[in-house]
Amino acid sequence: MFESLSSKLQNITSKMKGKARVTEQDIKDMMREIRMALLEADVNYTVVKEFCAEMKEKCLNQSVQESFTPGQQIVKIVHDSLVELLGSGDERIKVSPQGFTVIMLYGLQGAGKTTTAVKLAKILKADGKKPMVASVDVHRPAAAKQLEVLAQANGIESYIEPEESDAVKIADNAIARAKYMLCNFLIVDTAGRTVVDDELMGELKAIDDHVNPTERILVVDAMIGQEAVNVAQSFDTAIGMDGFIMTKLDGDARGGAALSIRKITGKPIKYICVGEKIEAIEVFHPDRMADRILGMGDVVSLFEKASQTIDQDAAMKTAERMMSNQFDLNDLLDQFIQIKKMGSMKDVLGMIPGVAGKVDESQIDDHIIDKNMAIIRAMTKKERRCPQILNASRRKRIAAGSGTTVQDVNTLMKQYDQTSQMMKRFTKGGFKLPKGLGAMGGFPGGKFPGMGGFPGGKKGWF
């Protein structure tokens, strides 16, 4: 997300970091570059103008000019200004004091409301809540069926009435059903259109007035750029929004919508969706997002993602086997599975301070993980336990069985041997397993297996 903007801002701030003296001309040049970077990212012009004017005033402050590290002070101002632009802090879903919370999801057709409803329900369920999802879309029966299928696949209660044509009546029945099932959250997926029109707004307003939801959330497609701001203003004027969920931030979105919508509407972004999978949703933290945009990493989100996706017991067992020189290809396969659960390696590396923005993306290929998993799965149980028996004929058979080449098998085994040798050196030197290493999957030396020495350009398993 924000790849183009992020790389430009990182280049701009890196020029300033080392400066022992910053002139007014340096600040003007920096502001011009930042202004161009934001406009190219499709940020609203008014937002860019105000943002740059406020930041320029802060940078020209006398205390900044006379500080020991004016360059670093200016980088901090850029960071703090981005945080302020994105929002004052993370804002969660409001909970009704009556114990039953209704969340209405609004948005245009294709924004991802249906999938987002289930994603949000899954987050609430993981937090100990009992959510139900319901569809009041009477125009597209397929949308209601999609919601039901997704909900069932993820163990979420759902309610649809494909034969009913009155959206208000469906909403009433959904509330009654959710209360009967002792659910404490009801997430309602509403109808959408390809454009905002009076008929759509009239229908949604009627449902909203009747239900009086606790939270009104607009699901916004980040791919539509500045138009997302116009959509947000239209919905906010007609119904009144409490916040936004930005979707498709894993695509080619330039980030303009996310950077503009808070400033113009005054309403917070509550969640962001960074993939199609149900797990690909995150609470929006303005400070962490600013860190990512400026290449400072986001280690807190990284550990949160690890703790949510990685099997702690399995990771600890793998780490213990590593330290006792029992690490075999079954353990390596388990590590690959844990890494896959965390999502794209590019996104994971982008959260690591010092690595973000410095790794050549051409060296990161998530498909290599799948290839290595296929190679290990093509081996017999004995071959996984005793990799030393893999002679030329066995490697040829494994390559044919996994749809790879003998060279691919040899590359994997070379990396495995290097990891095994490294662990032997650690154990001989009295190296002890750091407390909490299991939380990151027991990666040797605190690194992801196969990173091949990132950053530094050496190509590894990925």
Tab-separated table of C-alpha atoms in Angstrom, residues 1 13 29 40 46 80 154 167 211 237 249-250 262 286 304 308 340 345 357 395 406 411 420 423 431 434:
chain	number	residue	atom	x	y	z
A	1	MET	CA	0.000	0.000	0.000
A	13	THR	CA	13.263	12.554	4.230
A	29	ASP	CA	12.650	22.462	-1.955
A	40	GLU	CA	0.698	12.269	-7.681
A	46	THR	CA	-7.026	21.460	-0.761
A	80	ASP	CA	3.907	13.908	13.093
A	154	ASN	CA	-15.957	-18.874	8.887
A	167	ALA	CA	-35.462	-4.154	3.214
A	211	VAL	CA	-33.067	0.580	12.921
A	237	THR	CA	-24.744	14.376	4.197
A	249	LEU	CA	-5.296	-1.107	-0.088
A	250	ASP	CA	-3.264	-4.093	-1.295
A	262	ARG	CA	-10.189	12.101	7.352
A	286	PRO	CA	-2.518	6.495	12.080
A	304	GLU	CA	0.250	-8.602	16.584
A	308	GLN	CA	-2.809	-13.960	15.794
A	340	LYS	CA	2.286	-18.257	4.708
A	345	MET	CA	6.458	-11.436	2.531
A	357	GLY	CA	11.921	0.287	1.803
A	395	ARG	CA	16.393	-35.633	-5.829
A	406	VAL	CA	16.618	-30.744	-9.536
A	411	THR	CA	18.807	-24.845	-3.673
A	420	SER	CA	21.400	-26.470	10.339
A	423	MET	CA	22.121	-23.717	14.685
A	431	PHE	CA	23.559	-19.952	22.748
A	434	PRO	CA	15.657	-16.038	23.788
